Coordinates of N, CA and C in Angstrom, one line a residue:
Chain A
X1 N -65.6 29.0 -34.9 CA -64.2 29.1 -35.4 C -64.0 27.8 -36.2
X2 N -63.2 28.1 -37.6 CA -63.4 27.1 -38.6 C -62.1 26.2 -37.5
X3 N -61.9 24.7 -37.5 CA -60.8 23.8 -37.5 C -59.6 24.0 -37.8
X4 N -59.4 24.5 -39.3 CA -58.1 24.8 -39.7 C -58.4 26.2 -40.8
X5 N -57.5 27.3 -40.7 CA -57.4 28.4 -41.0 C -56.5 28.5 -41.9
X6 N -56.6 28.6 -43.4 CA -55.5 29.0 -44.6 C -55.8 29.9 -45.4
X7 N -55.1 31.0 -45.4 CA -55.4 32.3 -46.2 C -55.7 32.0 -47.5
X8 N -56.0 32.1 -48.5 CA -56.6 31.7 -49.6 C -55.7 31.9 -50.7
X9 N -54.9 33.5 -50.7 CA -53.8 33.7 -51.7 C -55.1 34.7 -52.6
X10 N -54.2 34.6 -54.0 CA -53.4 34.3 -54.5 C -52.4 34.8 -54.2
X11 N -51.1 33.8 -54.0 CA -50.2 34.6 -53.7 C -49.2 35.0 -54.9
X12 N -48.5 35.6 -55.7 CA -47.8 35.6 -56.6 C -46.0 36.5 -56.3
X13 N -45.1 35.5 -56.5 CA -43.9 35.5 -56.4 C -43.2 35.6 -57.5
X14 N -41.7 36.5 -57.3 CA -41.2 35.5 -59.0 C -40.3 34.4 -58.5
X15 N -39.7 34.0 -59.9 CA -39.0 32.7 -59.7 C -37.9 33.5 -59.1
X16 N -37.5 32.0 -58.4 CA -36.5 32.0 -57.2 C -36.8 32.7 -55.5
X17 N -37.8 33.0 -55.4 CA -38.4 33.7 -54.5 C -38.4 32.3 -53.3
X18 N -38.3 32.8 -52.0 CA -38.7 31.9 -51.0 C -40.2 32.0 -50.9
X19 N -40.9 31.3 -50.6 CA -42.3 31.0 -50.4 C -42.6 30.5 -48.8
X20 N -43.4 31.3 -48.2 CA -43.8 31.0 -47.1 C -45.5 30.2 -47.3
X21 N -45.7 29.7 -46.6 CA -47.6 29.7 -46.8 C -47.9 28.7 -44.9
X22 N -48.7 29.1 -44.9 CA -48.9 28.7 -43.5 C -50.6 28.4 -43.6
X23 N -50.6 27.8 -41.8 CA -52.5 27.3 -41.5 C -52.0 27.4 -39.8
X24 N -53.3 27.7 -39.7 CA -53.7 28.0 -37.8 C -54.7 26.9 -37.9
X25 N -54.8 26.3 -36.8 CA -55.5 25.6 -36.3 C -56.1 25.4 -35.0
X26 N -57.4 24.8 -34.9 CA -57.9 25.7 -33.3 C -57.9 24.0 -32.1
X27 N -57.9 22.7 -32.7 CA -58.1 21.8 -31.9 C -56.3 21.6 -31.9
X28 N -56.0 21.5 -30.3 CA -54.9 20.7 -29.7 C -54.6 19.6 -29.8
X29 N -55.4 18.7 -30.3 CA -55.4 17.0 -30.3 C -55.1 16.7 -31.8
X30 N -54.6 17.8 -32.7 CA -54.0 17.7 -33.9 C -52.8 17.2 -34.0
X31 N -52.0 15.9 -34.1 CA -51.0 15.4 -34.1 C -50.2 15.5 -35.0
X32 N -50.6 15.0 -36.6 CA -50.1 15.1 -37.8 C -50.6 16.0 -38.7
X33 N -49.5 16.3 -39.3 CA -49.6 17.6 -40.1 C -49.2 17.3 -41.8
X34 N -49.7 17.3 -42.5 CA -49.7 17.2 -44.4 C -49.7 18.5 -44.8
X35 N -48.7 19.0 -45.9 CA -48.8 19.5 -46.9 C -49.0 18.9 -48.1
X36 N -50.7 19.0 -49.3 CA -50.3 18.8 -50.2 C -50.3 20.1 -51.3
X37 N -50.2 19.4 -52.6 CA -50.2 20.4 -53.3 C -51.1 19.6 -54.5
X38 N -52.1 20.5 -55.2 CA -53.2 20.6 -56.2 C -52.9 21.3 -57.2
X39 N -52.7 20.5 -58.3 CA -52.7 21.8 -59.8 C -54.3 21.5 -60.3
X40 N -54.6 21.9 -61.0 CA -56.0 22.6 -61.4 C -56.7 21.3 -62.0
X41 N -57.8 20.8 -61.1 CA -58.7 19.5 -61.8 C -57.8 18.5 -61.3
X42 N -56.6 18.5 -60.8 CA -55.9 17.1 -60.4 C -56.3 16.9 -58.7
X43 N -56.2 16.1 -58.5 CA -55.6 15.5 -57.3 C -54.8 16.0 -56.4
X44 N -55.2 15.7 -54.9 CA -53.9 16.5 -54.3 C -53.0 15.5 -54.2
X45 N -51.7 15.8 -53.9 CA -50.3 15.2 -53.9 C -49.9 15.5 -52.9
X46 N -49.2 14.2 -51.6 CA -48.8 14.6 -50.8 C -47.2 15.4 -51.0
X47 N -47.0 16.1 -50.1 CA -45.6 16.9 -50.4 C -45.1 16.5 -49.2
X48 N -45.0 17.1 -47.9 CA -44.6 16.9 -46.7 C -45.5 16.2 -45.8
X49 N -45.2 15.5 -44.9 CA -45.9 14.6 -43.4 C -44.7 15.0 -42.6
X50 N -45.2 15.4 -41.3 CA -44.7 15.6 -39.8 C -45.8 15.4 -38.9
X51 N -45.1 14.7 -37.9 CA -45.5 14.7 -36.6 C -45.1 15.0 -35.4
X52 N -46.5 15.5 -34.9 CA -46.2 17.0 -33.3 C -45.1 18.1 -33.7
X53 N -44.2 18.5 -32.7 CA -43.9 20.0 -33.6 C -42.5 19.5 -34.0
X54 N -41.7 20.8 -34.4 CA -40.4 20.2 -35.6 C -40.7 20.6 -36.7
X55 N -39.1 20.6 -37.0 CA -39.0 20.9 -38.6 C -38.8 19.8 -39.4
X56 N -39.2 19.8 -40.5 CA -38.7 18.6 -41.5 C -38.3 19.3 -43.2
X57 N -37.2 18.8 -43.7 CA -36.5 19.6 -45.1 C -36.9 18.2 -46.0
X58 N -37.3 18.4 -47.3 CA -37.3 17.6 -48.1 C -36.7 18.6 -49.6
X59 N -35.7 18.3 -49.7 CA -35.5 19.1 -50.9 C -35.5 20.6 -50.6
X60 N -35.9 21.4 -51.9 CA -36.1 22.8 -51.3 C -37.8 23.0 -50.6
X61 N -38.3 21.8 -50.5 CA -39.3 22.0 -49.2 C -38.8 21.7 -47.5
X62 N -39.4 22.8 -46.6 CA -39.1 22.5 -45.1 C -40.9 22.6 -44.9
X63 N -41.4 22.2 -43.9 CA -42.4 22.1 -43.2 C -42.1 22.3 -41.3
X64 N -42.8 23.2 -40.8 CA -42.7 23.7 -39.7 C -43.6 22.9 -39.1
X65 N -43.5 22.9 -38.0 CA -45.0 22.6 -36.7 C -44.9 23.6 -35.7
X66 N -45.4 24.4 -35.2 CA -45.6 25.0 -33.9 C -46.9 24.7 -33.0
X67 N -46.9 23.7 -32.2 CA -48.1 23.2 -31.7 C -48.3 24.3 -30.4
X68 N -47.3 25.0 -30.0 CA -47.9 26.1 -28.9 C -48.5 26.6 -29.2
X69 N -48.4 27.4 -30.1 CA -49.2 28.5 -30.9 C -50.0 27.9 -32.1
X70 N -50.4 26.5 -32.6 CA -51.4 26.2 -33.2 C -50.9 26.6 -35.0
X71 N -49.5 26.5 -35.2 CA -49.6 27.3 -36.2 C -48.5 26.1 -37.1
X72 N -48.4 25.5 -38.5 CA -47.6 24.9 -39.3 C -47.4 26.1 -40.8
X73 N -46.0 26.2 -41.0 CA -45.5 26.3 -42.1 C -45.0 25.8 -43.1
X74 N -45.1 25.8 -44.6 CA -44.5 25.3 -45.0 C -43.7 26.3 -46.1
X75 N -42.2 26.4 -46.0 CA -41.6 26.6 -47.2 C -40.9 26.1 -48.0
X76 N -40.8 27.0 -49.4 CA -40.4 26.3 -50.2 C -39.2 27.5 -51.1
X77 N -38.3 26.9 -50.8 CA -36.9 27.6 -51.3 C -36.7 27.9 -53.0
X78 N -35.9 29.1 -53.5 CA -36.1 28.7 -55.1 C -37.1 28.1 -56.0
X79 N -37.9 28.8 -55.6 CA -39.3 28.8 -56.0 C -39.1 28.5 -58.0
X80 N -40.1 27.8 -58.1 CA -40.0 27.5 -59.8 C -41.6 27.7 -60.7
X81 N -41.7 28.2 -61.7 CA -43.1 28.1 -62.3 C -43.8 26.8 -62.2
X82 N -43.0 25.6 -62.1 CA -43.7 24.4 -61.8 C -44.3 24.1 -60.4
X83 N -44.0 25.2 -59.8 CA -44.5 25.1 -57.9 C -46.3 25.8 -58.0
X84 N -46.6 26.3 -59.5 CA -47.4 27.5 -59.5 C -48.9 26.2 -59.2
X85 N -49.5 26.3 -58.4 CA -50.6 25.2 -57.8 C -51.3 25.6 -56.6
X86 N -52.3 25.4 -56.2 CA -53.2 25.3 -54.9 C -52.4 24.7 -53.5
X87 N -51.9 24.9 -52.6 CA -51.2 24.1 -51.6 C -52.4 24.2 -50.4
X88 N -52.5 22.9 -49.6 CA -53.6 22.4 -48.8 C -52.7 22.3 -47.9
X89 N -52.9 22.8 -46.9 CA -52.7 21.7 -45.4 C -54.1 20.9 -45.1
X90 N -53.3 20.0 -44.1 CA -54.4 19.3 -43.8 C -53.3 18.5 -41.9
X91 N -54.7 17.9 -41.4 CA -53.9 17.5 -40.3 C -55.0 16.6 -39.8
X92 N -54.7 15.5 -38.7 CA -55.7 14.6 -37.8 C -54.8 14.6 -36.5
X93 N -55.9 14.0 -35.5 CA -55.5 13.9 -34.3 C -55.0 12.3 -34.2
X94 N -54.5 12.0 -33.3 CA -53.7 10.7 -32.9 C -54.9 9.5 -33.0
X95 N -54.7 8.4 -33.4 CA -55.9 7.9 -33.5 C -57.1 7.9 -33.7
X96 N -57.6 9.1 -34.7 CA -58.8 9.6 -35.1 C -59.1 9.6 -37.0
X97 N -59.6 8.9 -37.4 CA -59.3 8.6 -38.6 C -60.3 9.3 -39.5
X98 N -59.9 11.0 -39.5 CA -60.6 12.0 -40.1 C -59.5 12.8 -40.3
X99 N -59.3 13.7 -41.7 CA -58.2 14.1 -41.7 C -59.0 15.6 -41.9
X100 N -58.9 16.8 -41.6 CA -59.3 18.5 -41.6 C -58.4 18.8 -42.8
X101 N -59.0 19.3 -43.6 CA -58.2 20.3 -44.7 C -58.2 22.1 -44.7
X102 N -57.3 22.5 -44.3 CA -57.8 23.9 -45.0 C -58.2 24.4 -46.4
X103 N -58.5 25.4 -46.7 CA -59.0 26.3 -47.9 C -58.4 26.2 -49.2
X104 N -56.9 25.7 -49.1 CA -55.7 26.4 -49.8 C -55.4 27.4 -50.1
X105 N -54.6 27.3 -50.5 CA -53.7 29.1 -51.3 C -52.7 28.4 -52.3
X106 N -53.4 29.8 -53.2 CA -53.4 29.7 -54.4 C -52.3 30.3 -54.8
X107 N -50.9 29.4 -55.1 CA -49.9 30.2 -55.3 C -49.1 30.6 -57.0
X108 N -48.9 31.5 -57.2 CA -48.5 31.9 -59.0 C -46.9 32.1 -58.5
X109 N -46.2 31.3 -59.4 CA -44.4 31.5 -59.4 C -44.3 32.2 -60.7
X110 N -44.0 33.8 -61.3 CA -43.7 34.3 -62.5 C -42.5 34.0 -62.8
X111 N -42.2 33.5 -64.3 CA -41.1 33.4 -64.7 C -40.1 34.9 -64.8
Chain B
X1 N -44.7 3.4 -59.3 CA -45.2 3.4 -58.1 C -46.7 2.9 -57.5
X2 N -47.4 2.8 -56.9 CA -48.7 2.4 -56.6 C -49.3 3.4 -56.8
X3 N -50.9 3.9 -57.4 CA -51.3 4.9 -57.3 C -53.2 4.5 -56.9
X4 N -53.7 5.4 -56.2 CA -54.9 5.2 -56.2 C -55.8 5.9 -57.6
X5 N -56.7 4.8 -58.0 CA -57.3 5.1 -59.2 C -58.6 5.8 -59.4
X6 N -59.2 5.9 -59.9 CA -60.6 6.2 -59.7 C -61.3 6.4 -61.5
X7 N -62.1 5.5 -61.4 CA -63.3 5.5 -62.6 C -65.1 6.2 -62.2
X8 N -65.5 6.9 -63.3 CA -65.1 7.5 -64.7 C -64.5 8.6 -64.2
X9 N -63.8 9.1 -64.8 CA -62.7 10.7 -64.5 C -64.0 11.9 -64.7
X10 N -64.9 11.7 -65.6 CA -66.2 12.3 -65.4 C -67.4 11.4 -65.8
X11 N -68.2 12.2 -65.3 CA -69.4 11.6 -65.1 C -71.0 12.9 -65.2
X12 N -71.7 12.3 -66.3 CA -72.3 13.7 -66.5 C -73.8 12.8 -65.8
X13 N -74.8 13.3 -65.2 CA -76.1 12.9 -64.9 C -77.2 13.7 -64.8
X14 N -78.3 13.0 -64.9 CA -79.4 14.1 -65.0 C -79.6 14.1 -63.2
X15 N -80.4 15.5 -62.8 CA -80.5 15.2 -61.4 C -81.9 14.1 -61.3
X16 N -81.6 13.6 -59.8 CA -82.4 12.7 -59.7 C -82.0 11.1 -59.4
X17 N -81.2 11.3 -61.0 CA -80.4 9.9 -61.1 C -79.5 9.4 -59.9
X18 N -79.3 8.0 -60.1 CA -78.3 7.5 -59.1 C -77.0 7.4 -59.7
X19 N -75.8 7.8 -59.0 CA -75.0 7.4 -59.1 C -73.1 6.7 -58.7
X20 N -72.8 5.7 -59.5 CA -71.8 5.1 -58.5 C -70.5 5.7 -59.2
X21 N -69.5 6.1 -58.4 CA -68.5 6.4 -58.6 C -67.5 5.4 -58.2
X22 N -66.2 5.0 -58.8 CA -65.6 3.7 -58.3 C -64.1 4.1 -58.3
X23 N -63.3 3.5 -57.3 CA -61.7 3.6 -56.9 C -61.4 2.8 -56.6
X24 N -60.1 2.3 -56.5 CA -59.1 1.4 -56.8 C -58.1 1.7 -56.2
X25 N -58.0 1.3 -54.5 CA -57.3 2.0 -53.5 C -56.0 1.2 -53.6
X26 N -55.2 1.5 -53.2 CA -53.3 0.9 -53.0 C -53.7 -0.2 -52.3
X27 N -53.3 -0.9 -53.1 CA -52.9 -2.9 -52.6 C -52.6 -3.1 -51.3
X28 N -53.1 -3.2 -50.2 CA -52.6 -3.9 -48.9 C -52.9 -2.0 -47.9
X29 N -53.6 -1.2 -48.6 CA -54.4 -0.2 -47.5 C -54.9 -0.4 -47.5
X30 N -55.4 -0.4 -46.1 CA -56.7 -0.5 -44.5 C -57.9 0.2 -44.6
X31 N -57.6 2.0 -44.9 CA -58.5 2.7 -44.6 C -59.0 3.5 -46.1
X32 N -59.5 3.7 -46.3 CA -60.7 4.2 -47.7 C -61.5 5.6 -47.0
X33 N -61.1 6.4 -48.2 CA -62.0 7.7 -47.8 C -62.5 8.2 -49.1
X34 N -63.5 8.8 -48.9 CA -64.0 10.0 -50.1 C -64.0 11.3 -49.4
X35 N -63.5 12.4 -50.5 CA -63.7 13.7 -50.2 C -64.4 14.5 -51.6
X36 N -65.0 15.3 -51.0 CA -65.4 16.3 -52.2 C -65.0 18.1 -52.2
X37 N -64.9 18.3 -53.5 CA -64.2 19.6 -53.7 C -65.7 19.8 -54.7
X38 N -66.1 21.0 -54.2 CA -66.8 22.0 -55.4 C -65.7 22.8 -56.5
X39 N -66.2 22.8 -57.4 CA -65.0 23.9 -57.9 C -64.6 25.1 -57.2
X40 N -63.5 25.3 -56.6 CA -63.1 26.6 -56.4 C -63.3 26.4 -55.2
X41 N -63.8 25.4 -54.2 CA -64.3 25.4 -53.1 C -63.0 24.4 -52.2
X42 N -62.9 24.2 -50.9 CA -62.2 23.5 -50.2 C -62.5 22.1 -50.3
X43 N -61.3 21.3 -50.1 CA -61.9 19.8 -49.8 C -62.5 19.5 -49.0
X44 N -63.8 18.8 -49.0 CA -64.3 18.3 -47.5 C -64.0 17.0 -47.7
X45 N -64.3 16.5 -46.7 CA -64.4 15.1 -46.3 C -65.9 14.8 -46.1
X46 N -66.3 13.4 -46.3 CA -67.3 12.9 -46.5 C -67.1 11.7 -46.0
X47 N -66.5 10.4 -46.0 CA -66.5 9.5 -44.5 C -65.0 8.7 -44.8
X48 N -64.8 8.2 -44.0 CA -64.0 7.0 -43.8 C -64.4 5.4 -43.5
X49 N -63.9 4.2 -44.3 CA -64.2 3.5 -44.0 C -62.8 2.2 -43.6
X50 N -63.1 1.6 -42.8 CA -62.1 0.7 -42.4 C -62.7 -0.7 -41.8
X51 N -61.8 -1.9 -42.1 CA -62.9 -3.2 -41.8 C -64.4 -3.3 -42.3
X52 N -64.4 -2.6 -43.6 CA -65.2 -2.9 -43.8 C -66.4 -2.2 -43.4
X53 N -66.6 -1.2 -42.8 CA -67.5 -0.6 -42.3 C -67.2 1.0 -41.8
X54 N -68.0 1.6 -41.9 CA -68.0 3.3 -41.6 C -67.2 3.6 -40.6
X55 N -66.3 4.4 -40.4 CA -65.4 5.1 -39.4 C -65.6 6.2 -38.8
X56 N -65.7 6.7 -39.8 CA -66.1 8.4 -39.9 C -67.5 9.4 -40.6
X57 N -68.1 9.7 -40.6 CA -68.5 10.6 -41.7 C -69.1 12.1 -41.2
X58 N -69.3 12.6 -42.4 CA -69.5 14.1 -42.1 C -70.5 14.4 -41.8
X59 N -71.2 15.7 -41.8 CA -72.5 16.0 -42.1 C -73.5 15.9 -43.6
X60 N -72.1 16.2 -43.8 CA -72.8 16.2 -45.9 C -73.2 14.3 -46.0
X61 N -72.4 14.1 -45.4 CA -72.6 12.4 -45.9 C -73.9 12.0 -45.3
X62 N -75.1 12.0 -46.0 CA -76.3 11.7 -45.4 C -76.6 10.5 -45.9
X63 N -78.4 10.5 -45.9 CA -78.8 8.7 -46.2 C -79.1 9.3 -47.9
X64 N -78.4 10.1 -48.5 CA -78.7 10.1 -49.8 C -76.8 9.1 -50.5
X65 N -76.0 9.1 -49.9 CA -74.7 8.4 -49.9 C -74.8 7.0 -49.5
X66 N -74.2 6.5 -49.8 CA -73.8 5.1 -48.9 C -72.1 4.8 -49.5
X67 N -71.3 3.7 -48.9 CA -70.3 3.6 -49.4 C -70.1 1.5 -49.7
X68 N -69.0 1.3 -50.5 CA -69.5 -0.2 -50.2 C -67.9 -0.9 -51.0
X69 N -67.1 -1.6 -50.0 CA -66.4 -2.5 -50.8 C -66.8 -4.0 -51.5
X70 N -67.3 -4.1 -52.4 CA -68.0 -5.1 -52.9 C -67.0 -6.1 -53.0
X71 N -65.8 -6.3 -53.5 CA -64.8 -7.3 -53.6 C -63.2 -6.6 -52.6
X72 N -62.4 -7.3 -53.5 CA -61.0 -7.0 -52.1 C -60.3 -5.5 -53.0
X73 N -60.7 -5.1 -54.0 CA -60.2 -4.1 -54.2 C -61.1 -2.7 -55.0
X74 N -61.9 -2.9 -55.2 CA -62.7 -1.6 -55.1 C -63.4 -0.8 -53.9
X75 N -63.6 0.3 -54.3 CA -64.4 0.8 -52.7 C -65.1 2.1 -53.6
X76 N -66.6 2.0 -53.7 CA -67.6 2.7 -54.5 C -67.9 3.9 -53.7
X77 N -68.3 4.6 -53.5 CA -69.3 5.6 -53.8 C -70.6 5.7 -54.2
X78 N -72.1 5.5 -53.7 CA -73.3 5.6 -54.2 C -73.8 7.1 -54.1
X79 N -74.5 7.5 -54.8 CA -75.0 8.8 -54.6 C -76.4 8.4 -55.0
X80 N -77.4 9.0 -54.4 CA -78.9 8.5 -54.7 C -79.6 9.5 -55.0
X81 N -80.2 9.7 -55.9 CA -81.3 10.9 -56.6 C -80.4 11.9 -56.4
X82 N -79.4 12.1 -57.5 CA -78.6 13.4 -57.3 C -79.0 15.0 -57.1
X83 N -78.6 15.5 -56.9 CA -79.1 17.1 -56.7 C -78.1 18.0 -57.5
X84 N -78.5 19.0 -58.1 CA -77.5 19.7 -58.9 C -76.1 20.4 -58.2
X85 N -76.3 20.4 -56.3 CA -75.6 21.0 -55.6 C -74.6 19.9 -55.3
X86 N -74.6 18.6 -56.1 CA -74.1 17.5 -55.8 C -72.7 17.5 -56.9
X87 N -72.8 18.3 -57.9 CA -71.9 18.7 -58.9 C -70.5 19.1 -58.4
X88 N -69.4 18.2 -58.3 CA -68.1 18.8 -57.5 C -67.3 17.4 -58.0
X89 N -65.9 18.0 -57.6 CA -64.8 16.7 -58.0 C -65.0 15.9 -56.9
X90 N -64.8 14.5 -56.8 CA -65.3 13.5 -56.4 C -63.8 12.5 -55.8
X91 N -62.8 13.1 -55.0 CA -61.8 12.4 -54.5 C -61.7 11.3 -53.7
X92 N -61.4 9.9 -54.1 CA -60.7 8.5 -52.7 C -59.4 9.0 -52.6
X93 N -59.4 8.6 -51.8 CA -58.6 8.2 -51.0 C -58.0 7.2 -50.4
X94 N -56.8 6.1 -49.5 CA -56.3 5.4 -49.0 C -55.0 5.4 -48.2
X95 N -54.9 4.9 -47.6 CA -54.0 5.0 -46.0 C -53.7 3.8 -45.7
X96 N -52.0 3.1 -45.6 CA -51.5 2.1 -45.2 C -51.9 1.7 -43.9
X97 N -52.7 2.3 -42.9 CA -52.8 1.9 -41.6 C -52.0 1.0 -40.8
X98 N -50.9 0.8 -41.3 CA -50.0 -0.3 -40.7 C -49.5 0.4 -39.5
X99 N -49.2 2.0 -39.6 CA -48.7 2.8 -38.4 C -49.9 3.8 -38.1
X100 N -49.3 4.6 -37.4 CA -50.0 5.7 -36.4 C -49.8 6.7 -37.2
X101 N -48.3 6.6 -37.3 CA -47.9 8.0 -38.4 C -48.3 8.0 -39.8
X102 N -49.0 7.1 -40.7 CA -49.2 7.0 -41.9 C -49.9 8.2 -42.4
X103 N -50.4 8.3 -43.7 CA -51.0 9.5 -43.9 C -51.7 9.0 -45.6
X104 N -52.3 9.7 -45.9 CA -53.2 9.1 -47.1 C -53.0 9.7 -48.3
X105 N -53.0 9.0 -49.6 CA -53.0 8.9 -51.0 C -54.0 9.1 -51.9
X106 N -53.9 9.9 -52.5 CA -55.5 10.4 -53.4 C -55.5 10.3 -54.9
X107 N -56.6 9.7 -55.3 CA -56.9 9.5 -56.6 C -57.2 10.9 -57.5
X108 N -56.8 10.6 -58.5 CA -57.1 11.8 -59.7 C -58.7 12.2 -59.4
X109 N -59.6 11.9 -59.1 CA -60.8 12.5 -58.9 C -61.9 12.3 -60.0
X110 N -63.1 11.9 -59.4 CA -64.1 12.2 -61.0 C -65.0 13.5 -60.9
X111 N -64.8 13.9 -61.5 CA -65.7 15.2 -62.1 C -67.2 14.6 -62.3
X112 N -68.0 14.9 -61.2 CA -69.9 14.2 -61.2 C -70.0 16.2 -61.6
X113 N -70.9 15.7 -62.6 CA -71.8 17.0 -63.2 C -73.2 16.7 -63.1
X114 N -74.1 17.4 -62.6 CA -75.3 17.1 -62.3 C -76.3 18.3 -63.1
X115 N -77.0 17.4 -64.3 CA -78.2 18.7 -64.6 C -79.0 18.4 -64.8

């Protein structure tokens, strides 16, 4: 069983659309949780950081934790063509200085 | 803002060749990482370094890699007799390590092409 689980997408919304995208993950000792986001050949960009479970809002981004069920969300409200990018989770355990990425998904915002 | 850097943005080589790839991690971070992306492929990770010395590394990171802070602000990447499967974006990384909760910052990446 892979570490961290992210459906791959493509997902394709129109604008203004709420945007869900999520990751499963199978180790318990996963403390912190990253959302970034990748446009094509760049770098990823962090968007959201949380730690253990909880919501966090940053703008029209929220980021979920569900550490019972192994599962982080992240959405993103009023969705825009400029959101159109690769989104990564990623996460490490407490003290463990290795961070797990998932797959991404690959999301298209239509104008 | 502070950004983590990375030289050359590409990098073309014959296989075989050696090569160094170089970053320019945020002023006053601890921890230094490389990851690699194939095109189209997921990020892996490939090691972590902190004080100066190895933290972490993967499986991919074998004795054909090494890593090396030569002064107080670069942190290299060696690759030795490349292989054409070695062809992928080439990400550092860096991490304030001041807390627990920190989380890490990534360079634009160099594109290693191997033929």
């Amino acid at each position: 069983q892979k570490e961290v689980e992210q459906d791959p997408g493509p997902l394709s919304v129109p604008e203004g659309a709420i945007v869900s995208l999520n990751c499963t993950y199978s180790n318990s000792a996963f403390q912190y949780f990253m959302w970034y986001r990748q446009y094509s050949r760049k770098g990823p960009e962090l968007l959201m950081y949380t730690y253990s479970s909880g919501n966090k809002e940053d703008g029209r981004f929220t980021a979920q934790v569900d550490k019972s069920s192994k599962y982080i969300s992240l959405f993103i409200r009023d969705s825009q063509p400029s959101d159109s990018a690769t989104y990564l989770c990623a996460m490490r355990p407490y003290n463990f200085n290795k961070f797990y990425f998932g797959s991404g998904t690959k999301l298209n915002v239509k104008p | 803002e502070p950004e983590v850097t990375q030289t050359p943005s590409h990098q073309v080589t014959q296989m075989g060749q050696e090569v160094i790839l170089r970053c320019v991690p945020i002023s006053n971070h601890l921890y230094f990482y490389w990851y690699r992306q194939i095109l189209g492929q997921k990020v892996e990770f490939l090691v972590s370094f902190y004080n100066n010395e190895i933290s972490e590394k993967s499986e991919i990171f074998d004795d054909q890699f090494s890593v090396e802070r030569p002064d107080g602000s670069n942190f290299t990447l060696k690759i030795r007799s490349t292989k054409l499967e070695d062809s992928a974006m080439y990400f550092c990384a860096s991490r304030p390590g001041t807390r627990a909760t920190d989380t890490q910052y990534f360079g634009p990446g160099t594109r290693l092409t191997v033929l």
